[in-house]
CSV table of C-alpha atoms in Angstrom, one decimal:
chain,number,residue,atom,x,y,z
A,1341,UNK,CA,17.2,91.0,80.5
A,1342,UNK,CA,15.1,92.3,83.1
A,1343,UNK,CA,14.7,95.7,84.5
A,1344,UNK,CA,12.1,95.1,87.0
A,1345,UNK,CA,12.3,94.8,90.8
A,1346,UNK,CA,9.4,93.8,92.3
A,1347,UNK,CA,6.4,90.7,92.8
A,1348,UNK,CA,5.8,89.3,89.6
A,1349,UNK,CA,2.6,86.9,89.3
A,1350,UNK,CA,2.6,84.0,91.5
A,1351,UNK,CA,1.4,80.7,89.1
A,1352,UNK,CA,-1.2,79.3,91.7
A,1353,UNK,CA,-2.6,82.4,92.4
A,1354,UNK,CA,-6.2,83.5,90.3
A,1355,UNK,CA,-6.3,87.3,91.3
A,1356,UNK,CA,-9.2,89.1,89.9
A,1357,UNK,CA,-8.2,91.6,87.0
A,1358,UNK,CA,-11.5,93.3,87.1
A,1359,UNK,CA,-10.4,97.1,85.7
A,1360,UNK,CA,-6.4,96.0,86.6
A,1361,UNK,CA,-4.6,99.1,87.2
A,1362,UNK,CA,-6.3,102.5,86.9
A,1363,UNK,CA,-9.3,102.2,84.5
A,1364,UNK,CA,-12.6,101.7,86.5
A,1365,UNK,CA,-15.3,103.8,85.5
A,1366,UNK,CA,-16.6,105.3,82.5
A,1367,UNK,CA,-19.2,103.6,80.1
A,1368,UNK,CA,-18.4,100.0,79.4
A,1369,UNK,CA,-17.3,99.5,75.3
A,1370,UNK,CA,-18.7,96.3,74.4
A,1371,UNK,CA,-15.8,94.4,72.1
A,1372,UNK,CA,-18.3,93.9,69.1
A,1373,UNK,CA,-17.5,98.2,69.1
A,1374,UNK,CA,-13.7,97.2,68.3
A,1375,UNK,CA,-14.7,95.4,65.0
A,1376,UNK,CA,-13.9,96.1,61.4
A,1377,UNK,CA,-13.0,94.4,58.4
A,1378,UNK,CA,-9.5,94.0,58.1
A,1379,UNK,CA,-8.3,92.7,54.6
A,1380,UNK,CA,-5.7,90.2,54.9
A,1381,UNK,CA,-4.0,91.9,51.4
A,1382,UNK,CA,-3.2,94.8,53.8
A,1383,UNK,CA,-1.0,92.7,55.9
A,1384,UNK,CA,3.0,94.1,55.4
A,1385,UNK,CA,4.9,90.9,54.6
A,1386,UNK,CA,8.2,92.4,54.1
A,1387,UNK,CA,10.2,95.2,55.9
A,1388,UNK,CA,10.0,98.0,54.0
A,1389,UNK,CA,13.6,98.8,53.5
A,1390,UNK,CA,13.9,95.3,51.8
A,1391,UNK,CA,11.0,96.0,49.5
A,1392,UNK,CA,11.3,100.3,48.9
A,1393,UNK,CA,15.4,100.5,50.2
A,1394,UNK,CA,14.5,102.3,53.1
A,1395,UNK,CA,12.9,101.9,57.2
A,1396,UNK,CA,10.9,105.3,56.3
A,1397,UNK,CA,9.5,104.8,53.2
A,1398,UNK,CA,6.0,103.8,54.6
A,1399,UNK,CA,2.6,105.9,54.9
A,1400,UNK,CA,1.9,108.3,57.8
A,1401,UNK,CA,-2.1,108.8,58.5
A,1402,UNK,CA,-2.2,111.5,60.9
A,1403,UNK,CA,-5.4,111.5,63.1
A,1404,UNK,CA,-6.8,114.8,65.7
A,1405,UNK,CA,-9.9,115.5,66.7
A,1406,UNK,CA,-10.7,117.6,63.2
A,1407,UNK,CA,-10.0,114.7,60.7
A,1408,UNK,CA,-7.5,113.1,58.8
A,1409,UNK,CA,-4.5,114.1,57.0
A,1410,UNK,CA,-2.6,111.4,54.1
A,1411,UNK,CA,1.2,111.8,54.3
A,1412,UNK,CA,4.4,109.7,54.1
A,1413,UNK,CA,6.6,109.4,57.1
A,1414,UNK,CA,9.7,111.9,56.3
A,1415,UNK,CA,6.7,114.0,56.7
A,1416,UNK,CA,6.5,113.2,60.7
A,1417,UNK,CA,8.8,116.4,61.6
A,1418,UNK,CA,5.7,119.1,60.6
A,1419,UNK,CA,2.9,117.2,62.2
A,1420,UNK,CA,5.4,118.7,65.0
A,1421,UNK,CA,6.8,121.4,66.9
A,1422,UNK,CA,9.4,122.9,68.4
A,1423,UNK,CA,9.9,121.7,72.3
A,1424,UNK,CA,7.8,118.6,71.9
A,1425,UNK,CA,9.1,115.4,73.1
A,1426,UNK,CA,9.2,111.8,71.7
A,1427,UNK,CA,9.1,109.5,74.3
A,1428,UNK,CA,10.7,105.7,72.8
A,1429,UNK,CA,10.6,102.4,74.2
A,1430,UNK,CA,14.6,101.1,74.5
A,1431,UNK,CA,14.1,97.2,74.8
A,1432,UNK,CA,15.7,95.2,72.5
A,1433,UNK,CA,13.6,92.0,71.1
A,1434,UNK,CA,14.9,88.7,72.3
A,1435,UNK,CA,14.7,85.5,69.6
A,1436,UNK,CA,11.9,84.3,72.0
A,1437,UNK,CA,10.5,82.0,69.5
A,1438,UNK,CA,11.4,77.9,70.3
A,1439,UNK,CA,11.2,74.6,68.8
A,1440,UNK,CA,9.7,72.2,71.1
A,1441,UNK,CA,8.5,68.3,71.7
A,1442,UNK,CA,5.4,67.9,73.7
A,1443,UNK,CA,3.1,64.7,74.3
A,1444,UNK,CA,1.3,65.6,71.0
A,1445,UNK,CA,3.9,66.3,68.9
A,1446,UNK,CA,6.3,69.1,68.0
A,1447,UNK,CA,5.0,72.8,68.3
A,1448,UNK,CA,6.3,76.1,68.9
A,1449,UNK,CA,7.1,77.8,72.3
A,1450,UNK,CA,6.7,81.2,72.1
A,1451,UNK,CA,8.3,83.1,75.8
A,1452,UNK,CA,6.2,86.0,75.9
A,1453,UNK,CA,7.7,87.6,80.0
A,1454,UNK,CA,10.2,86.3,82.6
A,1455,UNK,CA,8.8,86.7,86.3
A,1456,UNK,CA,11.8,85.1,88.0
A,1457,UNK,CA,15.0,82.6,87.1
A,1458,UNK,CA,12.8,79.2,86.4
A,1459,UNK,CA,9.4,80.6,85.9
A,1460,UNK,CA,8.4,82.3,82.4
A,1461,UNK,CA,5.0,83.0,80.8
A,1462,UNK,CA,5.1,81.8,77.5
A,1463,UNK,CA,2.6,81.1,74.5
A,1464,UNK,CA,2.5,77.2,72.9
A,1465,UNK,CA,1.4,77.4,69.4
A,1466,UNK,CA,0.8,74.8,67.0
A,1467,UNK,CA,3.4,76.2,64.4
A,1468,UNK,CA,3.6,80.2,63.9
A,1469,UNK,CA,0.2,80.3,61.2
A,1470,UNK,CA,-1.6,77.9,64.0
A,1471,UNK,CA,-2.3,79.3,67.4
A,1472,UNK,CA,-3.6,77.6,70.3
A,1473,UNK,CA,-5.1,76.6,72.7
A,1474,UNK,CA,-3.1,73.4,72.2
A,1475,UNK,CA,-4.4,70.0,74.7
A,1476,UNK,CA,-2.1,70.8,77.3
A,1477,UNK,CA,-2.6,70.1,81.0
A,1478,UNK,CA,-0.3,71.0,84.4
A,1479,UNK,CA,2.3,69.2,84.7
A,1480,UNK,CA,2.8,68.1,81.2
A,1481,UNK,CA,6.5,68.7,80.0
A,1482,UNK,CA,8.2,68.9,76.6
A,1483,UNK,CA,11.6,69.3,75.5
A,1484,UNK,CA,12.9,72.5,74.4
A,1485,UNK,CA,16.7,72.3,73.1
A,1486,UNK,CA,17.5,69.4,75.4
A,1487,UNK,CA,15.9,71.1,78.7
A,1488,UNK,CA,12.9,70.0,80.3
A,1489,UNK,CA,10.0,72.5,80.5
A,1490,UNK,CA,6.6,71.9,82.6
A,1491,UNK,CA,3.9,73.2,82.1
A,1492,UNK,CA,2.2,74.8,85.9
A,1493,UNK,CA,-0.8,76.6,84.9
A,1494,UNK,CA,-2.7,78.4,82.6
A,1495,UNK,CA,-2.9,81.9,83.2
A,1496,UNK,CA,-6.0,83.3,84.3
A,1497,UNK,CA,-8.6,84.7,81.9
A,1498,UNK,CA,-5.7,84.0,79.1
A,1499,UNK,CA,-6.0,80.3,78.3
A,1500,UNK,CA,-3.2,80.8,75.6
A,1501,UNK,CA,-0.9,81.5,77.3
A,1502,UNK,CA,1.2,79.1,80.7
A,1503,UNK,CA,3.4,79.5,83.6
A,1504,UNK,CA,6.1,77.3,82.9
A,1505,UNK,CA,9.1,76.3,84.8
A,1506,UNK,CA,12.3,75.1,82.7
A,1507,UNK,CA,15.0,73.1,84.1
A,1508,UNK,CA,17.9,75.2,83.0
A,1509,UNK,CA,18.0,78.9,81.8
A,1510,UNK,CA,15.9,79.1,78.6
A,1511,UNK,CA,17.5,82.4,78.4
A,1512,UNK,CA,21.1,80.9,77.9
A,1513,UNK,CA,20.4,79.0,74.3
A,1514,UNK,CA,18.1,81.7,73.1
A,1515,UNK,CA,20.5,83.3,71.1
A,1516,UNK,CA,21.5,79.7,69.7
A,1517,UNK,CA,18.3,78.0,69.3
A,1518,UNK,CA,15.9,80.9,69.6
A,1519,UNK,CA,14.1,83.1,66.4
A,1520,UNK,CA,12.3,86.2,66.2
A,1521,UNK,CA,8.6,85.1,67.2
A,1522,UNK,CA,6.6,85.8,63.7
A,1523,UNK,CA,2.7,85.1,62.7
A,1524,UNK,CA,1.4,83.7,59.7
A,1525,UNK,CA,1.3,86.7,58.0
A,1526,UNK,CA,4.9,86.9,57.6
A,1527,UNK,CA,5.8,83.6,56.0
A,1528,UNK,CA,9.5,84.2,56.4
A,1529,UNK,CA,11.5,84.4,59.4
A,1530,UNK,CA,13.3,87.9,58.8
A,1531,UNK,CA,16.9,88.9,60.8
A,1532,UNK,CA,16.7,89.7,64.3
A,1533,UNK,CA,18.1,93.4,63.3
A,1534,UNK,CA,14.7,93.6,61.6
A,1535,UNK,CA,13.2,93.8,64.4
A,1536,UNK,CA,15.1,96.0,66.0
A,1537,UNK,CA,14.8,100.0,66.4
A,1538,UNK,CA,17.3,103.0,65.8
A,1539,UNK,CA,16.2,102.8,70.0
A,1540,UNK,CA,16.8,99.3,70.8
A,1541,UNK,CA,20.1,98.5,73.6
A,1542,UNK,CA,18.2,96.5,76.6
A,1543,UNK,CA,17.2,92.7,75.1
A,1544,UNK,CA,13.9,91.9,76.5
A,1545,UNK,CA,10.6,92.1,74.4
A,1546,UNK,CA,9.4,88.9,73.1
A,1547,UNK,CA,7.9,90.7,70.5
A,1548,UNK,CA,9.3,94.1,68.6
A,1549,UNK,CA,8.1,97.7,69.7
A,1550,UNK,CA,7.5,98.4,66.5
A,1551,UNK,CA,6.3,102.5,66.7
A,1552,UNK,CA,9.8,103.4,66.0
A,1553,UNK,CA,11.0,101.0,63.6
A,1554,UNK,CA,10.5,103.8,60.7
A,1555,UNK,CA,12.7,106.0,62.5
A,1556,UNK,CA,15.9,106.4,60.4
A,1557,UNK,CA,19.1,108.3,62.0
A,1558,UNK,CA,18.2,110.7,59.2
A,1559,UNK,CA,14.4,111.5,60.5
A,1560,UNK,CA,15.8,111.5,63.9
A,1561,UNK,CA,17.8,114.6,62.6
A,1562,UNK,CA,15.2,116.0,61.1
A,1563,UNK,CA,13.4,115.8,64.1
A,1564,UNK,CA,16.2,117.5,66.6
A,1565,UNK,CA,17.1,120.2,64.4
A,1566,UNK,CA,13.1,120.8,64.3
A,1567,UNK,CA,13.5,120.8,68.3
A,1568,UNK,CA,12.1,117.7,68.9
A,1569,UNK,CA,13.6,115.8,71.8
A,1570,UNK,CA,13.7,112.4,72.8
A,1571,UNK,CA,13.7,110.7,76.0
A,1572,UNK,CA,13.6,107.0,76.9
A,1573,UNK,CA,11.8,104.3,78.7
A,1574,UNK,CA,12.2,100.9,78.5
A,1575,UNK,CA,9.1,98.2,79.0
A,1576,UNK,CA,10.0,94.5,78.1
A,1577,UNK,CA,6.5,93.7,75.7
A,1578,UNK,CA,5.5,90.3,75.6
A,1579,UNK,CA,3.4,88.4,72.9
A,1580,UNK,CA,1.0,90.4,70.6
A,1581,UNK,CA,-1.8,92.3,72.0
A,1582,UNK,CA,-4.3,90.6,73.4
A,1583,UNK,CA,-7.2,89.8,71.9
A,1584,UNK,CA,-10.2,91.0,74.1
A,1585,UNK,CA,-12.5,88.0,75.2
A,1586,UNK,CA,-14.7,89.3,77.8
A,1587,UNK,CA,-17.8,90.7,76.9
A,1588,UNK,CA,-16.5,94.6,77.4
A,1589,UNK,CA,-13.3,95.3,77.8
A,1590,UNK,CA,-12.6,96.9,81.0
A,1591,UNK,CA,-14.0,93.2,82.0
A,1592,UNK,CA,-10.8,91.9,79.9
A,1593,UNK,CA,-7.6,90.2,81.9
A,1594,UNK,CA,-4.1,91.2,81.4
A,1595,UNK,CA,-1.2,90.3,82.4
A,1596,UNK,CA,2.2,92.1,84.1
A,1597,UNK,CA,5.0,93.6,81.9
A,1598,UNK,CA,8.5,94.6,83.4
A,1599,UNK,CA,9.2,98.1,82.8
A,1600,UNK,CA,11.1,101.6,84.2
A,1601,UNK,CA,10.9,105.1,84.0
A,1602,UNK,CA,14.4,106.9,84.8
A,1603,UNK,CA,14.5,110.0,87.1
A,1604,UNK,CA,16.4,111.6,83.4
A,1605,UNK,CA,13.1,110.9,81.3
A,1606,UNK,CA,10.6,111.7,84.6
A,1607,UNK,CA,12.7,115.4,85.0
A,1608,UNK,CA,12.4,116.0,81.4
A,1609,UNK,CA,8.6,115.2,80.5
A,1610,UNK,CA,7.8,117.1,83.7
A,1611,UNK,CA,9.3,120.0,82.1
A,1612,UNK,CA,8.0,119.7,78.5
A,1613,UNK,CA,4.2,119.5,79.9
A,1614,UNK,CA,5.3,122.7,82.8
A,1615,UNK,CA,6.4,124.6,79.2
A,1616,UNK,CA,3.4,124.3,77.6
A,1617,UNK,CA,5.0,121.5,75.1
A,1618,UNK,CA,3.4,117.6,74.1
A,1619,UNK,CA,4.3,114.8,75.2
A,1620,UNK,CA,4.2,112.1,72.4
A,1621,UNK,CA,4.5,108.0,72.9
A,1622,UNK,CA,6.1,106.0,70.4
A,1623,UNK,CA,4.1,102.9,70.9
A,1624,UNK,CA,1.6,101.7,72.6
A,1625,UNK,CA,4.4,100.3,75.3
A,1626,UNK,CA,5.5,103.6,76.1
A,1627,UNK,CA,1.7,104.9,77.4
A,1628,UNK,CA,1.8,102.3,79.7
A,1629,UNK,CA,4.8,102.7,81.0
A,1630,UNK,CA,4.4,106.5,81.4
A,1631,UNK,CA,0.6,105.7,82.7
A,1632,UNK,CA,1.9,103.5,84.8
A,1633,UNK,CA,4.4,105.8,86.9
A,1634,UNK,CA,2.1,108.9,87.1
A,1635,UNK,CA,1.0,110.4,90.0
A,1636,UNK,CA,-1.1,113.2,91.2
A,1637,UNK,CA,2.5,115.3,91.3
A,1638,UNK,CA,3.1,114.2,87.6
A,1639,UNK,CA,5.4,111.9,85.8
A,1640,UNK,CA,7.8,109.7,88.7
A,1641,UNK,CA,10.7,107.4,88.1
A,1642,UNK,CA,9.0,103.9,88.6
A,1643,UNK,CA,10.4,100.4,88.0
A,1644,UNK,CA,8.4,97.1,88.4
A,1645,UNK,CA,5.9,95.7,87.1
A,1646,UNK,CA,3.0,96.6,85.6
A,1647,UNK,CA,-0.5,95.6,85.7
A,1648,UNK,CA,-2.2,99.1,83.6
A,1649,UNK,CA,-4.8,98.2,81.1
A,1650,UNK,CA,-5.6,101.8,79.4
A,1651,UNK,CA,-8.9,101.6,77.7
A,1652,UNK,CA,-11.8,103.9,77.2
A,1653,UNK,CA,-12.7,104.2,80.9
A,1654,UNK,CA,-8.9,105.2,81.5
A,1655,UNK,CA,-8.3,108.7,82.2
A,1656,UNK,CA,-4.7,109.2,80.3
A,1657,UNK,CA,-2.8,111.7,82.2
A,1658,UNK,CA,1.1,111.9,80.5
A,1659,UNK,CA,0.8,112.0,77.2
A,1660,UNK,CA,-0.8,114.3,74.3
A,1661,UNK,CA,-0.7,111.3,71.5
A,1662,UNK,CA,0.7,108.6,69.8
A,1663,UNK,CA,2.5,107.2,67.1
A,1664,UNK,CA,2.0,103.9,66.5
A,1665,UNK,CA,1.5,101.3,63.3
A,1666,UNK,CA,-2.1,99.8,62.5
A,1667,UNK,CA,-3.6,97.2,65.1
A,1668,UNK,CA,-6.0,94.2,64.9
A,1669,UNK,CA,-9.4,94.4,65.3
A,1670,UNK,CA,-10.6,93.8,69.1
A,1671,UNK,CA,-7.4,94.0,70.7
A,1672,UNK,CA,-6.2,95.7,74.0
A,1673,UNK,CA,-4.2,98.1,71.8
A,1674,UNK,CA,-6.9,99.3,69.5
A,1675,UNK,CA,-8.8,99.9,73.5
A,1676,UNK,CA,-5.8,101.9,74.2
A,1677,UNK,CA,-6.3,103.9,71.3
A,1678,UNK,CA,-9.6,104.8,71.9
A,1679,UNK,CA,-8.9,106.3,75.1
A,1680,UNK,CA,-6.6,108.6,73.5
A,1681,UNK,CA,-9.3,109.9,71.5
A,1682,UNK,CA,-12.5,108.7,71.7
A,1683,UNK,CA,-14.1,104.8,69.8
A,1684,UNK,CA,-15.8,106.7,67.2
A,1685,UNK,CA,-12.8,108.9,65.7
A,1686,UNK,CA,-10.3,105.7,65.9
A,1687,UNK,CA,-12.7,103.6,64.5
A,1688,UNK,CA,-13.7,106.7,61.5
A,1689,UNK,CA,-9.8,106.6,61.1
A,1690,UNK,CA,-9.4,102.5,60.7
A,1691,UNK,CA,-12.3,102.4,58.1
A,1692,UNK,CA,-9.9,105.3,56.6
A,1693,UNK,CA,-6.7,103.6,56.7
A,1694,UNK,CA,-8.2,100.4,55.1
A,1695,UNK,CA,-10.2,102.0,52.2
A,1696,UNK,CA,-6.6,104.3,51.5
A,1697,UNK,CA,-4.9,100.5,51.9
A,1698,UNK,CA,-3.0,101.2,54.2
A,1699,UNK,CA,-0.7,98.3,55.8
A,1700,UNK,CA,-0.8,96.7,59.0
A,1701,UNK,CA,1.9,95.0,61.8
A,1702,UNK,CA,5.7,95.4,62.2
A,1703,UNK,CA,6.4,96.4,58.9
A,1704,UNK,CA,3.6,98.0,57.5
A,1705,UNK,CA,2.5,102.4,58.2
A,1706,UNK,CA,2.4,104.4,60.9
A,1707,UNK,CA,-0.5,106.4,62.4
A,1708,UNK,CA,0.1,109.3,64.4
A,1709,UNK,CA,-3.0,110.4,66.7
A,1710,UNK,CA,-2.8,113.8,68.4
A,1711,UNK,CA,-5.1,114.9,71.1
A,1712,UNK,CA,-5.1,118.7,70.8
């Protein structure tokens, strides 16, 4: 599962996350700015291939800093051009959702990031359509497929989510007992291969990186005989972006992801930016990882841990946009976005999406944002 070497988080310790990573500076975005009416109709239900026969038959809005532009996704390869490069996101999702027994009952365990053999950070929920915080205290336990799991701490500035320490390896009787981790707006629990992409081979996200889930081997041709490339980095995601509680979000905690970015991917992004080419993300996961192993010398193979919240005051240095789906409203990904290309022109492009109805989450359309 893991790819990281490296400190993770120590349980006991409350480190300030003022700004964590790169990010200080810049005028502070108060999260009321990150607000807009989201309609729950617009919330995809069903993958897309189950409902239309196909991964890419979903809407593309494509967003630069002139406007707006309506397409479908096959349309992805002229948005495009010719020595650009797509840079995915490899990890696999785990079934990282569990049944569990605590002192108030049964509820659902969510494992959201491994930071070392008996010590996970994971989300208790009352059932998926109920989040927490649930009444839970150090040093309670429950019982998760026979195994004992106790609660240490709750992580700072994130009360939803614990340390906890099993007394086994959870990871052993995921595949057994475990399910894809799924909210209430997806009533039922799809396949793991749902939730898996085209780019998926290392098993470690608790939830799905989603960006390139559309991605059919037949747009992937498209693509290369367009000269696109593609070039891979793996970041293990853990549960759903967060939504921001401080009162502006460079203010907002976060917490560590494993990730790494091969020499292979470092050399070749290196040389598409030295051409003159864009570098695009496929997901939100991949600008962190790429922001997170960027130096004054450009793009270096890096593998830890990271801590990188990119949000408006973020200067993002690797990559020329994004494709991604549609995000919630005051979330650490919409911030992300917003550093890509300004609050207003995401948030012009949101109010788009939702009065075009547009759909939102795992299964739902895909937004490609271009800086230049």
């Amino acid at each position: 599962m893991g790819v990281a070497r490296g400190t993770g988080p120590d349980p006991h310790h409350r480190p300030t996350f003022r700004g964590a990573g790169r990010g200080l500076g810049g005028a502070g975005v108060n999260r009321a700015e990150l607000t807009f009416e989201q309609p729950r109709g617009l919330f995809a239900s069903v993958p897309p291939e189950i409902e239309r026969g196909s991964r890419d038959q979903v809407r593309l809005l494509v967003t630069t800093p002139r406007g707006h532009v309506h397409a479908r996704f096959a349309d992805l390869p002229r948005f495009l051009s010719a020595g650009d490069l797509l840079v995915v996101n490899e990890s696999a999702m785990l079934p990282a959702s569990l049944s569990a027994l605590g002192p108030s009952g049964p509820f659902t365990l969510n494992l959201s990031t491994r930071y070392a053999a008996d010590l996970w950070l994971a989300e208790p929920r009352w059932d998926p359509a109920r989040p927490g915080p649930m009444p839970i205290h150090p040093g309670d336990e429950a019982l998760v497929a026979g195994m004992t799991v106790r609660f240490v701490a709750a992580y700072p500035g994130i009360p939803r989510l614990w340390f906890v320490r099993p007394d086994g390896p959870l990871e052993a009787i995921l595949d057994r007992e475990g399910s894809p981790i799924h909210y209430g707006y997806v009533p039922k629990v799809w396949p793991l291969e749902a939730y898996q992409s085209l780019f998926s081979r290392v098993p470690g996200s608790a939830e799905m990186p989603s960006a390139a889930r559309p991605i059919t081997p037949e747009i992937r041709r498209d693509l290369e005989d367009a000269g696109i490339r593609f070039a891979g980095i793996v970041l293990h995601s853990g549960v759903s972006s967060l939504e921001i509680e401080a009162d502006t979000v460079e203010r907002q905690a976060v917490y560590p992801e494993p990730f790494e970015v091969a020499e292979a991917t470092a050399r070749l992004v290196n040389r598409t930016r030295a051409r003159g080419h864009r570098v695009l993300a496929v997901g939100t996961t991949v600008v962190r990882a790429l922001e997170s192993a960027w130096t004054p010398e450009g793009l270096r193979a890096r593998q830890g841990f990271t801590r990188l919240f990119v949000h408006p005051g973020t200067s993002v240095r690797a990559v020329d946009g994004l494709l991604t789906g549609f995000h919630d409203p005051v979330t650490s990904h919409l911030a992300m976005l917003a550093s890509l290309l300004g609050l207003p022109r995401v948030m012009e492009a949101y109010r788009e999406a939702v009065a075009n109805g547009y759909r939102w989450h795992e299964f739902g359309d895909s937004h490609l944002i271009l800086r230049t």
